[in-house]
Amino acid sequence: TNLKVLIRCATALQALGRPAEASKYWRRVLAEDAGNAKGEAGLRRCCEEEATQEAKKEAEAAKSQAGSRTELPRTGVSDDWNDRLYACREMTKYEQSLSADLSVIEALIMCRRYPDALTSLRGMPESTETLYLTAEAQWRSGDVSAALAILSSMADGGCGQVRKCAELQRYLEGIHALAEEGRAAAAEEVHALVVESCESIEKLIEPKACSGLYASVLKAKAGALMSRGGRGEAALAALDAGLEWEPEHEGLLSARARVKQQMGNYHGALSDLSLLQALNPATPGLFRRMQNLACAILETKDPSCRAASVKRRVGFDPFAVLEVPADADDLAIRRSYRRLAGQWHPDKWAQKTEEQQEAASVRFKEIKSAYECLTTPQD
């Protein structure tokens, strides 16, 4: 009876395409019944199938090293990649092969599931194909520099003759050059050039193919628009466009909350920070920002709360300094500031005594500080 069970197990495993496991059972059959015809025939077939599988693995490894798989599209991305991902994953349930695993990773990248693709690649042996797919996942997620570093190392290691790798490297070098121009312009606070470089990158990419990079570009563009002043609506539109493709992008949510806050939309800003909290509760400074927004919402409803909150935050009463009530709007605050700043500007006291000049200078600094406290958004 035990012999029959072993034979059935071995036959079933062999039928499932698992010759290595089946051979263990055939050896147990022969250990109990030396010369068993079924055992000898089954073990022989298992050895042949194992040799075939090993040859197939070697051929797949050679193909992976040669980098001969079709390159991933950067434009005209089709809508059926989710279906392909499902089909590839179903295939891996019945066929354990390098080719099947690479097909799953390709589908993950094209479905814009870049972290999942990178996680899968980390557990695979290094080859031209795995390095190429790592570079693809990196740049599409927004890290062009990391992708270029991988492709450069491949070229130095003798893989530079793989056409798809060389073409991808040239494509990314163009994007990287524009990004560097934007960073240099941002460092020099030439915000118009930052916007221009971001828009140039937008023309080279399709969000459907690289939503992570698209989101990063729009975040930089929105930051430059806000720095130029009076561009809140344009910045908000850029961030909204990025979040359509990457709704859980923490950087975009944080940036949009800041833009909404500067535009006076405190409820909208708090909503974005609540989403960010659900995604990553450990975001630095998140609790303080939410607390400040809650205070701002309360201040808009009750002017006395606004006065008390501002006084507690800055250590003095800026409303009293500017001679305006606690419920004064931005226009009234600005008018009072201009009036008082003109009255106490040091240039108007240049002909007075030294003591009067010093008093006017102190008063002018108080007025300026009070105005900044009431007009600068608090993160």
XYZ file of C-alpha atoms in Angstrom:
379
model
C 0.000 0.000 0.000
C 2.835 2.398 0.880
C 4.451 1.645 -2.487
C 1.266 2.526 -4.351
C 1.016 5.841 -2.496
C 4.609 6.732 -3.375
C 4.025 5.888 -7.047
C 0.868 8.021 -7.140
C 2.662 10.990 -5.540
C 5.579 10.687 -7.951
C 3.280 10.412 -10.969
C 1.223 13.446 -9.885
C 4.299 15.632 -9.290
C 5.728 14.611 -12.633
C 2.459 15.508 -14.357
C 2.601 18.944 -12.685
C 6.029 19.576 -14.208
C 7.964 19.196 -10.947
C 10.499 16.485 -11.861
C 12.961 17.322 -9.059
C 10.322 16.574 -6.399
C 8.954 13.586 -8.312
C 12.407 12.005 -8.540
C 12.635 11.908 -4.723
C 9.496 9.773 -4.604
C 10.716 7.498 -7.421
C 13.922 6.893 -5.459
C 11.882 5.971 -2.396
C 9.910 3.529 -4.579
C 13.162 1.923 -5.728
C 14.480 1.880 -2.165
C 11.499 -0.199 -1.104
C 11.317 -2.285 -4.276
C 14.636 -2.447 -6.128
C 14.158 -3.035 -9.820
C 10.568 -1.747 -9.849
C 9.826 -1.091 -13.513
C 7.597 1.918 -12.910
C 10.150 3.402 -10.520
C 13.030 3.006 -12.960
C 11.052 4.396 -15.891
C 9.708 7.294 -13.827
C 13.131 8.224 -12.468
C 14.610 8.089 -15.969
C 11.918 10.434 -17.283
C 12.454 12.784 -14.325
C 16.170 12.989 -15.044
C 15.443 13.770 -18.690
C 12.911 16.452 -17.750
C 15.316 17.998 -15.218
C 18.004 18.171 -17.885
C 15.523 19.817 -20.267
C 14.481 22.347 -17.633
C 18.111 23.119 -16.791
C 18.894 23.683 -20.467
C 15.863 25.966 -20.712
C 17.029 27.953 -17.664
C 20.479 28.368 -19.175
C 18.963 29.534 -22.463
C 16.723 32.036 -20.639
C 19.672 33.307 -18.598
C 21.691 33.796 -21.792
C 18.780 35.624 -23.411
C 18.400 37.819 -20.327
C 22.100 38.642 -20.387
C 21.891 39.507 -24.082
C 19.048 41.948 -23.414
C 17.048 40.772 -26.412
C 13.554 41.291 -24.982
C 11.423 44.050 -26.512
C 11.960 47.497 -24.993
C 9.173 49.109 -23.003
C 7.168 51.842 -24.777
C 7.617 55.493 -23.791
C 4.786 56.787 -25.972
C 1.452 55.442 -27.156
C 1.002 53.229 -24.094
C -1.925 50.846 -24.583
C -4.751 50.371 -22.074
C -4.413 46.600 -21.708
C -1.413 46.397 -19.370
C -3.570 45.538 -16.351
C -4.973 42.593 -18.302
C -1.455 41.572 -19.269
C -0.329 41.737 -15.644
C -3.164 39.441 -14.591
C -2.370 37.001 -17.401
C 1.359 36.986 -16.583
C 0.718 36.329 -12.910
C -1.638 33.489 -13.744
C 1.058 32.055 -15.989
C 3.639 32.047 -13.169
C 1.337 29.772 -11.168
C 1.948 27.029 -13.719
C 5.313 27.990 -15.191
C 8.231 28.953 -12.976
C 10.653 30.613 -15.371
C 12.818 33.707 -15.679
C 10.908 34.787 -18.770
C 7.586 34.666 -16.913
C 9.013 36.634 -13.988
C 10.391 39.320 -16.325
C 7.009 39.566 -18.041
C 5.347 40.251 -14.682
C 7.883 42.989 -13.877
C 7.410 44.620 -17.277
C 3.657 44.682 -16.698
C 4.133 46.152 -13.204
C 6.210 48.995 -14.636
C 3.694 49.751 -17.372
C 0.885 49.670 -14.790
C 2.871 52.383 -12.939
C 3.494 50.145 -9.939
C 7.138 51.132 -9.727
C 7.855 50.197 -6.056
C 6.447 46.687 -6.638
C 8.596 46.284 -9.749
C 11.762 47.420 -7.946
C 11.039 45.091 -5.031
C 10.690 42.126 -7.405
C 13.891 43.036 -9.242
C 15.934 43.149 -6.041
C 15.343 39.423 -5.547
C 16.526 38.418 -9.033
C 20.024 37.581 -10.320
C 21.668 40.527 -12.068
C 21.618 40.547 -15.859
C 21.266 43.012 -18.711
C 17.485 42.622 -18.636
C 17.126 43.111 -14.875
C 19.415 46.167 -14.927
C 17.503 47.599 -17.882
C 14.160 47.086 -16.126
C 15.541 48.618 -12.926
C 16.559 51.708 -14.900
C 13.114 51.801 -16.513
C 11.351 51.627 -13.137
C 13.671 54.269 -11.652
C 13.257 56.976 -14.273
C 9.523 56.423 -14.682
C 9.086 56.813 -10.930
C 10.978 60.133 -11.082
C 14.607 59.223 -10.334
C 16.292 59.959 -13.663
C 19.756 60.264 -12.081
C 19.589 56.743 -10.625
C 18.478 55.333 -13.982
C 21.352 57.072 -15.788
C 23.830 55.755 -13.229
C 22.647 52.187 -13.933
C 22.811 52.649 -17.707
C 26.268 54.234 -17.517
C 27.580 51.330 -15.440
C 26.114 48.913 -17.985
C 27.924 50.726 -20.813
C 31.196 50.592 -18.882
C 30.651 46.899 -18.256
C 30.291 46.077 -21.932
C 26.499 46.228 -22.232
C 26.559 49.520 -24.102
C 25.982 47.701 -27.399
C 22.445 46.701 -26.377
C 20.386 49.025 -28.542
C 17.473 49.615 -26.181
C 19.831 50.514 -23.321
C 21.788 52.971 -25.439
C 18.608 54.605 -26.758
C 17.135 54.928 -23.271
C 20.359 56.497 -22.015
C 20.313 59.128 -24.779
C 16.656 59.890 -24.092
C 17.229 60.316 -20.351
C 20.337 62.458 -20.849
C 18.137 65.025 -22.606
C 15.639 65.036 -19.734
C 18.427 65.171 -17.158
C 20.032 68.184 -18.869
C 16.733 70.094 -18.724
C 16.245 69.132 -15.081
C 19.743 70.392 -14.224
C 18.992 73.695 -15.956
C 15.883 73.997 -13.819
C 17.791 73.259 -10.595
C 20.443 75.845 -11.477
C 17.736 78.424 -12.208
C 15.997 77.620 -8.911
C 19.262 78.109 -7.015
C 19.598 81.545 -8.635
C 15.863 82.218 -8.015
C 15.173 82.678 -11.714
C 11.748 81.093 -11.398
C 10.609 81.812 -14.964
C 13.441 79.592 -16.264
C 12.433 76.831 -13.833
C 8.907 76.867 -15.254
C 10.325 76.864 -18.787
C 12.565 73.835 -18.143
C 9.665 71.937 -16.530
C 7.423 72.634 -19.509
C 10.192 71.451 -21.859
C 10.353 68.142 -19.970
C 6.559 67.855 -20.115
C 6.789 67.918 -23.915
C 9.188 64.947 -23.875
C 7.155 62.627 -21.661
C 3.706 61.078 -21.465
C 2.160 60.829 -17.988
C 0.684 57.450 -18.844
C 4.194 56.086 -19.400
C 5.966 57.763 -16.460
C 3.499 59.146 -13.929
C 6.121 59.384 -11.183
C 8.410 61.606 -13.237
C 5.440 63.634 -14.461
C 4.367 64.263 -10.856
C 7.888 65.354 -9.839
C 8.107 67.784 -12.751
C 4.734 69.339 -11.942
C 5.700 69.686 -8.272
C 8.822 71.642 -9.261
C 6.774 73.741 -11.681
C 4.187 74.568 -9.009
C 6.913 75.599 -6.572
C 8.404 77.967 -9.157
C 4.989 79.433 -9.974
C 4.315 80.175 -6.301
C 7.765 81.750 -5.911
C 6.975 84.120 -8.787
C 4.003 85.424 -6.786
C 0.335 85.660 -7.681
C 0.369 82.313 -9.501
C -1.620 80.287 -7.006
C -4.279 79.118 -9.438
C -1.681 77.994 -12.003
C 0.306 76.181 -9.300
C -2.857 74.502 -8.034
C -3.749 73.374 -11.567
C -0.278 71.828 -11.998
C -0.518 69.941 -8.701
C -4.053 68.742 -9.482
C -2.831 67.401 -12.846
C -0.033 65.490 -11.123
C -2.360 64.019 -8.503
C -4.684 62.726 -11.218
C -1.908 60.278 -12.149
C -0.313 59.825 -8.729
C -3.127 60.318 -6.164
C -0.942 59.061 -3.299
C 2.141 61.148 -4.106
C 3.175 62.534 -0.711
C 5.197 65.422 -2.147
C 2.291 66.606 -4.300
C -0.209 66.411 -1.441
C 2.105 68.375 0.842
C 2.750 71.004 -1.844
C -0.949 71.364 -2.673
C -1.792 71.813 1.008
C 0.784 74.616 1.209
C -0.597 76.334 -1.906
C -4.174 76.105 -0.619
C -3.092 77.511 2.717
C -1.396 80.480 1.065
C -4.572 81.065 -0.939
C -6.656 81.056 2.256
C -8.336 77.697 1.600
C -7.599 76.297 5.060
C -10.219 73.538 4.917
C -8.825 72.283 1.594
C -5.280 72.365 2.942
C -6.304 70.425 6.050
C -8.051 67.848 3.860
C -4.850 67.262 1.879
C -2.796 66.925 5.058
C -5.339 64.418 6.382
C -4.774 62.312 3.256
C -1.034 62.638 3.780
C -1.425 61.527 7.391
C -3.295 58.405 6.258
C -0.478 57.583 3.819
C 2.440 58.374 6.109
C 1.699 59.400 9.700
C 5.435 59.873 10.332
C 5.768 62.765 7.835
C 8.057 65.339 9.514
C 6.232 68.434 10.785
C 2.820 67.107 9.759
C 1.169 67.467 13.169
C 2.381 71.055 13.562
C 1.051 71.998 10.114
C -2.357 70.464 10.845
C -2.432 72.229 14.200
C -1.658 75.599 12.595
C -4.377 75.061 9.997
C -6.917 74.200 12.694
C -5.988 77.439 14.470
C -6.313 79.392 11.216
C -9.806 77.967 10.641
C -10.792 78.932 14.188
C -9.340 82.425 13.745
C -11.441 83.048 10.636
C -14.578 82.243 12.635
C -13.678 84.194 15.793
C -11.495 87.351 15.540
C -10.717 87.257 19.268
C -9.227 83.781 18.830
C -7.167 85.118 15.955
C -5.719 87.916 18.066
C -4.940 85.609 20.984
C -3.380 82.982 18.717
C -1.156 85.457 16.881
C -0.101 87.139 20.110
C 0.776 83.775 21.646
C 2.759 82.763 18.575
C 4.841 85.917 18.095
C 5.000 87.252 21.651
C 3.328 90.634 21.021
C 0.081 92.050 19.614
C 0.637 92.940 15.935
C -2.922 94.269 15.595
C -2.228 96.883 18.249
C 1.065 97.799 16.607
C -0.672 98.339 13.250
C -3.609 100.079 14.935
C -6.244 97.782 13.416
C -8.945 95.626 15.041
C -8.519 91.850 15.301
C -11.138 91.263 12.598
C -9.380 93.499 10.054
C -9.099 92.025 6.575
C -5.926 91.914 4.471
C -6.735 95.175 2.700
C -7.198 97.082 5.950
C -3.982 95.626 7.356
C -2.047 96.569 4.226
C -3.403 100.134 4.189
C -2.572 100.679 7.833
C 0.898 99.254 7.329
C 1.616 101.600 4.432
C 0.361 104.581 6.390
C 2.398 103.815 9.487
C 5.494 102.721 7.562
C 5.443 105.997 5.666
C 4.994 107.927 8.898
C 7.831 106.215 10.763
C 10.280 105.512 7.957
C 13.829 106.482 9.110
C 14.329 108.694 6.056
C 11.581 111.025 7.310
C 13.376 111.429 10.617
C 16.827 112.095 9.191
C 16.747 115.768 10.259
C 15.564 115.037 13.807
C 17.644 114.469 16.894
C 19.598 111.269 17.349
C 17.209 110.125 20.061
C 14.186 110.728 17.834
C 15.845 108.899 14.931
C 16.507 105.869 17.119
C 12.904 105.852 18.394
C 11.583 106.099 14.821
C 13.835 103.229 13.710
C 12.568 101.018 16.538
C 8.951 101.899 15.751
C 9.460 101.196 12.028
C 10.930 97.751 12.784
C 7.949 96.959 15.036
C 5.514 97.952 12.276
C 7.352 95.876 9.684
C 7.557 92.848 11.996
C 3.842 93.104 12.849
C 2.894 93.238 9.155
C 5.037 90.199 8.343
C 3.434 88.261 11.220
C -0.046 88.901 9.846
C 0.708 88.331 6.153
C 3.205 85.440 6.123
C 1.502 82.001 6.032
C 2.430 79.753 8.955
C 3.407 76.168 8.117
